[in-house]
Tab-separated table of C-alpha atoms in Angstrom:
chain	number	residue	atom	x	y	z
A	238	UNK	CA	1.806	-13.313	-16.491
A	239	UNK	CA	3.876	-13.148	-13.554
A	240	UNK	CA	3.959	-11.427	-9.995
A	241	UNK	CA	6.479	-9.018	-8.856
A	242	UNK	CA	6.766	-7.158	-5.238
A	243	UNK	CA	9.292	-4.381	-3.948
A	244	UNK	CA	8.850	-3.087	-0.454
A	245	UNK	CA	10.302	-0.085	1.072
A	246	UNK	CA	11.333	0.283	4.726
A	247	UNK	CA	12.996	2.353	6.830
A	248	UNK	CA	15.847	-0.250	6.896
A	249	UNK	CA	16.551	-1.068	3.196
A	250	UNK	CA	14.459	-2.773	0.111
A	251	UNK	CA	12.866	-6.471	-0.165
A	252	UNK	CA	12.816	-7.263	-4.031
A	253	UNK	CA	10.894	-10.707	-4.604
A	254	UNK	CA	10.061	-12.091	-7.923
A	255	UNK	CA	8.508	-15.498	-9.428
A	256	UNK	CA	9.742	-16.760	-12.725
A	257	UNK	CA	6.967	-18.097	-14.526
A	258	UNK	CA	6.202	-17.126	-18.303
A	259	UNK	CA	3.254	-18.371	-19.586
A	260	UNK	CA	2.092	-18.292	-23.349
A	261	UNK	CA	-0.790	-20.125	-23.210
A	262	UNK	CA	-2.206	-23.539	-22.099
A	263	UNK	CA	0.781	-25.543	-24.226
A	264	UNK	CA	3.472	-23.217	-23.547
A	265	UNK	CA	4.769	-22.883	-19.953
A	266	UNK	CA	8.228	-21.616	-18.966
A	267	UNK	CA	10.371	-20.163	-16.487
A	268	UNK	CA	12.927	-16.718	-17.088
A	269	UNK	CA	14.228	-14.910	-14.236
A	270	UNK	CA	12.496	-10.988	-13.722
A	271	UNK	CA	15.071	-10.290	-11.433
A	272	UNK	CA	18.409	-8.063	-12.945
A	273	UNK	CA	20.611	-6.511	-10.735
A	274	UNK	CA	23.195	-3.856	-11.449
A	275	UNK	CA	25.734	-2.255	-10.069
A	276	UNK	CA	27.551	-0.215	-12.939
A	277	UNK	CA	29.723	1.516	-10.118
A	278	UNK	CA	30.289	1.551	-6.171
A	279	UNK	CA	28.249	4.113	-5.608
A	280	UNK	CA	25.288	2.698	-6.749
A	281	UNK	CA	23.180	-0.118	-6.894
A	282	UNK	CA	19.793	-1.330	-8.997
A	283	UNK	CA	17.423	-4.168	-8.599
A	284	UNK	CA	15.128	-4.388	-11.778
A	285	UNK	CA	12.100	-6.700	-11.298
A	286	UNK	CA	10.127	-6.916	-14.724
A	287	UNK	CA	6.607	-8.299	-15.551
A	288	UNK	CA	4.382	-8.070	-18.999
A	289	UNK	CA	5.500	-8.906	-22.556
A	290	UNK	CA	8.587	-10.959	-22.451
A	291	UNK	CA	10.617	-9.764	-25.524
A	292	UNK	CA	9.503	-6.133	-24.320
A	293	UNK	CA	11.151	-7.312	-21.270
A	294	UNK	CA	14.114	-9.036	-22.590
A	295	UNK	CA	15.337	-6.419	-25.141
A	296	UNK	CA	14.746	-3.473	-22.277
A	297	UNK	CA	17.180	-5.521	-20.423
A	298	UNK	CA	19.574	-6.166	-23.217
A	299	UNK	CA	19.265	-2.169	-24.058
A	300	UNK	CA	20.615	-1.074	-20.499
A	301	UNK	CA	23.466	-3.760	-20.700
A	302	UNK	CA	24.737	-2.614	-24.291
A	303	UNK	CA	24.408	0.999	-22.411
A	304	UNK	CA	26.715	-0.532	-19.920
A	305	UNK	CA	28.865	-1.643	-22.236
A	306	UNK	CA	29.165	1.522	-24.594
A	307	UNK	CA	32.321	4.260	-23.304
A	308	UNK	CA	30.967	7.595	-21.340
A	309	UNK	CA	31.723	9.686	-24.417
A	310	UNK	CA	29.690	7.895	-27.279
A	311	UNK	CA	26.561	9.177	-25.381
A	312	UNK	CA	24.964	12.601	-26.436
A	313	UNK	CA	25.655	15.718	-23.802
A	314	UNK	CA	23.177	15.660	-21.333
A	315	UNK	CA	21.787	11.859	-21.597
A	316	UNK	CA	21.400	9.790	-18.730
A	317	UNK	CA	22.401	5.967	-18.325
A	318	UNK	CA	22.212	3.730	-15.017
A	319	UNK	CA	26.232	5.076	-14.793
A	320	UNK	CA	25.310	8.666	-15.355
A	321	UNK	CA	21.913	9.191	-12.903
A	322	UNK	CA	22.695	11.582	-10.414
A	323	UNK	CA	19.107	10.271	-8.498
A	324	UNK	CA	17.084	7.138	-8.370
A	325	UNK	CA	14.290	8.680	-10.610
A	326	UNK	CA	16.462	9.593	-13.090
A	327	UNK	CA	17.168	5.979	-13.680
A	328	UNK	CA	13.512	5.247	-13.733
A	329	UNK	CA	13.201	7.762	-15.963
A	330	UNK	CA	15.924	6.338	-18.230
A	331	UNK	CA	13.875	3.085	-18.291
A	332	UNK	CA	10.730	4.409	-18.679
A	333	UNK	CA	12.398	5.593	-22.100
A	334	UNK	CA	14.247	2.740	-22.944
A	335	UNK	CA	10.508	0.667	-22.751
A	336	UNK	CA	8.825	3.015	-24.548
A	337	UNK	CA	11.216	3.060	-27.193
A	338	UNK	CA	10.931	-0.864	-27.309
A	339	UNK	CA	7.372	-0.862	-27.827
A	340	UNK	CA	7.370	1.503	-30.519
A	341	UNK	CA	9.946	-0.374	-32.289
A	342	UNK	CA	7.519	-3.291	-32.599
A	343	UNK	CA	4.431	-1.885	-32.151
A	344	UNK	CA	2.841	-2.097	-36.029
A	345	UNK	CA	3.671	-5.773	-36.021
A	346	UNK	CA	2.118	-6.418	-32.682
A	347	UNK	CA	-1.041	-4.621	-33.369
A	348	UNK	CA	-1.280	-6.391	-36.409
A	349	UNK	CA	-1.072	-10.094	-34.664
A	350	UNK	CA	-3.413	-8.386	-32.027
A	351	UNK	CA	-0.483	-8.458	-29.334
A	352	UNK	CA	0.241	-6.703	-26.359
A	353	UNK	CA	4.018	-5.353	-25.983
A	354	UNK	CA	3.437	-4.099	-22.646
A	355	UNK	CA	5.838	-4.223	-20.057
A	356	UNK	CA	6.032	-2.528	-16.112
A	357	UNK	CA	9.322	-2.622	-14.001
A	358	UNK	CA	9.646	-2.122	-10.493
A	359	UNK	CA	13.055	-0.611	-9.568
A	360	UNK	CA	14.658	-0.761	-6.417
A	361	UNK	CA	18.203	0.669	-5.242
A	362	UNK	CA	20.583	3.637	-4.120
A	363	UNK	CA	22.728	6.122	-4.949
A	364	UNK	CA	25.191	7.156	-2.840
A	365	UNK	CA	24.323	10.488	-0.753
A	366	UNK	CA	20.354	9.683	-1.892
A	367	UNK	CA	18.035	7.776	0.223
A	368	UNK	CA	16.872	4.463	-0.889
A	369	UNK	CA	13.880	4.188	-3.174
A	370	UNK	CA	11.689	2.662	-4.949
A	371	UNK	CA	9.966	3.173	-8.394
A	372	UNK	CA	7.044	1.456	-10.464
A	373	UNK	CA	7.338	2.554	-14.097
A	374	UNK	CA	4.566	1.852	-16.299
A	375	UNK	CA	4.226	0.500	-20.124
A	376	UNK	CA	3.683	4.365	-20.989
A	377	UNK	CA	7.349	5.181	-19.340
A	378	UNK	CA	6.203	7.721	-16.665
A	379	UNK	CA	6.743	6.341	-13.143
A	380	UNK	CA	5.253	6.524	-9.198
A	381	UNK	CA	7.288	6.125	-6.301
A	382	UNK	CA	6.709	4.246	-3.163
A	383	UNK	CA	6.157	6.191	-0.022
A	384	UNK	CA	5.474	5.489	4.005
A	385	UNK	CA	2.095	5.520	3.561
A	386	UNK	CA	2.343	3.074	-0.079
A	387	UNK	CA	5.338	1.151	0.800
A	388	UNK	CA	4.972	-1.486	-1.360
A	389	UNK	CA	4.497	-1.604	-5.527
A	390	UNK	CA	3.746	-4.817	-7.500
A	391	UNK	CA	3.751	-5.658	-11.099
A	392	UNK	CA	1.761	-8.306	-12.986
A	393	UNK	CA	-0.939	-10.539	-10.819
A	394	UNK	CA	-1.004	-8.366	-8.228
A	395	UNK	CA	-4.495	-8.787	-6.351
A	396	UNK	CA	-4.463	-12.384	-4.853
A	397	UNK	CA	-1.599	-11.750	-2.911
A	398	UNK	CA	-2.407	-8.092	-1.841
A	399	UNK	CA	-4.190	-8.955	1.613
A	400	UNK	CA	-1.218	-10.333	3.550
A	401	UNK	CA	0.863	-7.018	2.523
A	402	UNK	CA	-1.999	-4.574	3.516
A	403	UNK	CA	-2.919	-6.400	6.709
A	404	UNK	CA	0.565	-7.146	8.548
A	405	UNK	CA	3.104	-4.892	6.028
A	406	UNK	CA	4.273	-1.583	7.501
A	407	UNK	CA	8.004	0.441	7.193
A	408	UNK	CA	9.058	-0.741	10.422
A	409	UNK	CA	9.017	-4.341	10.040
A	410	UNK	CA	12.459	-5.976	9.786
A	411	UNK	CA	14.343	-6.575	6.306
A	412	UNK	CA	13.726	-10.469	7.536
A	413	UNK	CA	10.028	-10.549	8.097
A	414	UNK	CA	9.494	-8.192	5.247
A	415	UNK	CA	10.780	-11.162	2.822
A	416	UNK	CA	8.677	-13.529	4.440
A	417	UNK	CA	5.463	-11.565	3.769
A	418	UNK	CA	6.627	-11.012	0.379
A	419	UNK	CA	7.224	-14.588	-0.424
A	420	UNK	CA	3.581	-15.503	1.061
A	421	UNK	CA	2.074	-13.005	-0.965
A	422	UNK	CA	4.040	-14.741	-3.859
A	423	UNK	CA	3.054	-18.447	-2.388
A	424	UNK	CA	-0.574	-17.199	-2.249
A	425	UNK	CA	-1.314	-15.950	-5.497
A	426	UNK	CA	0.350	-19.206	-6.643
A	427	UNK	CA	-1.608	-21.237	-5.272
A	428	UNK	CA	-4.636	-19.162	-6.910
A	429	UNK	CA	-3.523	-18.245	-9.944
A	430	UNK	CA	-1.514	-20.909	-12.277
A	431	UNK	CA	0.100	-18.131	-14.234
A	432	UNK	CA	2.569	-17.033	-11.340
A	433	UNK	CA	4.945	-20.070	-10.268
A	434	UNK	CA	8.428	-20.957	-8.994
A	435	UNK	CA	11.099	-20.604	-8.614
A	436	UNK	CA	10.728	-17.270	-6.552
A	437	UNK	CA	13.979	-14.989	-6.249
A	438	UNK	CA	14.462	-12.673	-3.733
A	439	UNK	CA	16.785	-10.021	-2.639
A	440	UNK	CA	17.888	-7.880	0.348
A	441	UNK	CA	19.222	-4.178	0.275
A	442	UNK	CA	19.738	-2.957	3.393
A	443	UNK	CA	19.824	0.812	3.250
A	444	UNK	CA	23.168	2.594	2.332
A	445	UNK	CA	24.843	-0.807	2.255
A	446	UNK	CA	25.257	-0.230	-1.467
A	447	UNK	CA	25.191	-4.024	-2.178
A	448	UNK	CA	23.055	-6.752	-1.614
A	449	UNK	CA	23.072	-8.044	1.522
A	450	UNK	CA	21.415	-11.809	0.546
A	451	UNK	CA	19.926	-12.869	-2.963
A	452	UNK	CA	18.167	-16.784	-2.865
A	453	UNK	CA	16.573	-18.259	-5.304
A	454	UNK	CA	13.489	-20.887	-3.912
A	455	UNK	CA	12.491	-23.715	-5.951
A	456	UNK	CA	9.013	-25.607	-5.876
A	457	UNK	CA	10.362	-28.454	-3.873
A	458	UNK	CA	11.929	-25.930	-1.122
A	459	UNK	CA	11.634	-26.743	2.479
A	460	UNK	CA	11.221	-23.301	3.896
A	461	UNK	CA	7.908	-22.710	1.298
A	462	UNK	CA	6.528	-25.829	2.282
A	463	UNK	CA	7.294	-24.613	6.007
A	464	UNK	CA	5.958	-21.313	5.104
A	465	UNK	CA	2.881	-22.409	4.097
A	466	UNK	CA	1.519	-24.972	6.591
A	467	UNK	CA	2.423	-22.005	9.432
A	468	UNK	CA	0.382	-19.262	7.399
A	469	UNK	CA	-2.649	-21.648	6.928
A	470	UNK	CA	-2.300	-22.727	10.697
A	471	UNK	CA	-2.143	-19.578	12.042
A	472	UNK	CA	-5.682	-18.246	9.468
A	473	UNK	CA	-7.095	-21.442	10.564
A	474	UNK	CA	-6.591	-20.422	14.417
A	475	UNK	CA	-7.729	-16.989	13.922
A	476	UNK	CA	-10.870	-18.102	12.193
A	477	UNK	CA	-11.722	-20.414	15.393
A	478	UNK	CA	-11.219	-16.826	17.226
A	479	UNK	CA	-13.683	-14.565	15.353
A	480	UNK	CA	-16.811	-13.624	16.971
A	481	UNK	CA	-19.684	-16.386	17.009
A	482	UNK	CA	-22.876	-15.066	15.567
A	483	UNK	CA	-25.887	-14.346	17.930
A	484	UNK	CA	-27.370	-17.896	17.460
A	485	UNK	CA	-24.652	-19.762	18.249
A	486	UNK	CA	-24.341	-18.513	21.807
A	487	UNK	CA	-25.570	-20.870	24.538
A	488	UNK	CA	-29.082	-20.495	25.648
A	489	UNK	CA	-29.654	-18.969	29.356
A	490	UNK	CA	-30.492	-21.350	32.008
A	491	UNK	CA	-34.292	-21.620	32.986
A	492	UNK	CA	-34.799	-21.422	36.871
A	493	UNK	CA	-36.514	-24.271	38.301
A	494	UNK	CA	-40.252	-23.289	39.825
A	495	UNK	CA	-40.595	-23.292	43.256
């Protein structure tokens, strides 16, 4: 399992992603489920991926060997990350590319009673589009994040979903959007041992066309550790601050008799 986040804003895209892969009790690894590509200037993709890790690895390898292959050995009308003319057709293209992955294997997987699932969340631009954002599904088809859903997550997604409902909205800045991503990651680490560092995040400020920061934190990483003792401070203070119940209010003075 893992846990992937993109958020849209007004400004740009936060991508954040962990890296841990986990095949059971005895087998515990880390691969990166970031990819980024930029096939031209005019464009730019951020591929976060979560689910089946071959699924995941050959969907990646497919898109590169697409990359790699000359405009003209592709049939009339077919679309590639070089060849999208908008960010859904490239979500689209993926979609394809996963479904066509799955099939390839799926006899031998259903046979070993396997799951070759896989979901991607892809950020990025085209030049004269807006930003976007995309989450495309095992079955290819794909939704799109919006104002009112700005954010899309693939994998664990529900311990770390009450941070990015409570204080998330399109006007935060590209900064403090990363932060709240990377304490939703922190959080559902800390309650679910399948998601794990190190965490990768990345910055695309709208119509930039590039990234404008990509780090890469580590379990022993100051800022997390910082991170973490301020979020827990601050829920610790606001849980002093919540309403007392009836009971614990302080009993009204008796007047003395005369």
């Amino acid at each position: 399992m893992t846990y992937c986040i993109g958020y849209w804003l007004e400004k740009g895209l936060v991508m954040v992603s962990d890296s841990r892969t986990n095949a059971g009790v005895d087998y515990i690894s880390s691969y990166s489920k970031m990819h980024v590509f930029q096939p031209s200037s005019d464009r730019l993709f951020v591929l976060l991926a979560a689910g089946n890790l071959a699924t995941t690895q050959a969907v990646i390898s497919w898109i590169r060997r697409d990359l790699d292959r000359p405009a003209e050995a592709f049939v009339a009308g077919a679309r590639d990350l070089r060849s999208c003319d908008y960010l859904f057709e490239a979500a689209a293209y993926i979609g394809r590319v996963s479904v066509a992955v799955q099939q390839e294997n799926a006899a031998a997987l259903q046979q070993a009673g396997a799951s070759g699932g896989a979901s991607f969340i892809l950020g990025g631009q085209i030049a004269g589009e807006a930003h976007g954002l995309y989450l495309v599904y095992p079955q290819g088809n794909a939704i799109m994040a919006t104002r009112e859903t700005p954010y899309l997550q693939i994998g664990e997604t529900k311990y770390g979903k009450p941070p990015l409902d409570n204080v998330g909205h399109t006007n935060l800045s590209l900064e403090d959007a990363a932060r709240l991503c990377l304490i939703s990651e922190v959080l559902t680490q800390r309650s679910n041992l399948t998601v794990g560092p190190p965490f990768e995040l990345a910055i695309l400020p709208a119509d930039a066309l590039a990234l404008a920061h990509r780090l890469t934190l580590g379990a022993e990483a100051p800022e997390l550790a910082a991170m973490v003792e301020t979020w827990s401070d601050a829920q610790r203070e606001a849980l002093h601050r919540l309403p007392s119940f009836p009971w614990e209010q302080s009993s009204p003075q008796l007047s003395s008799p005369t």
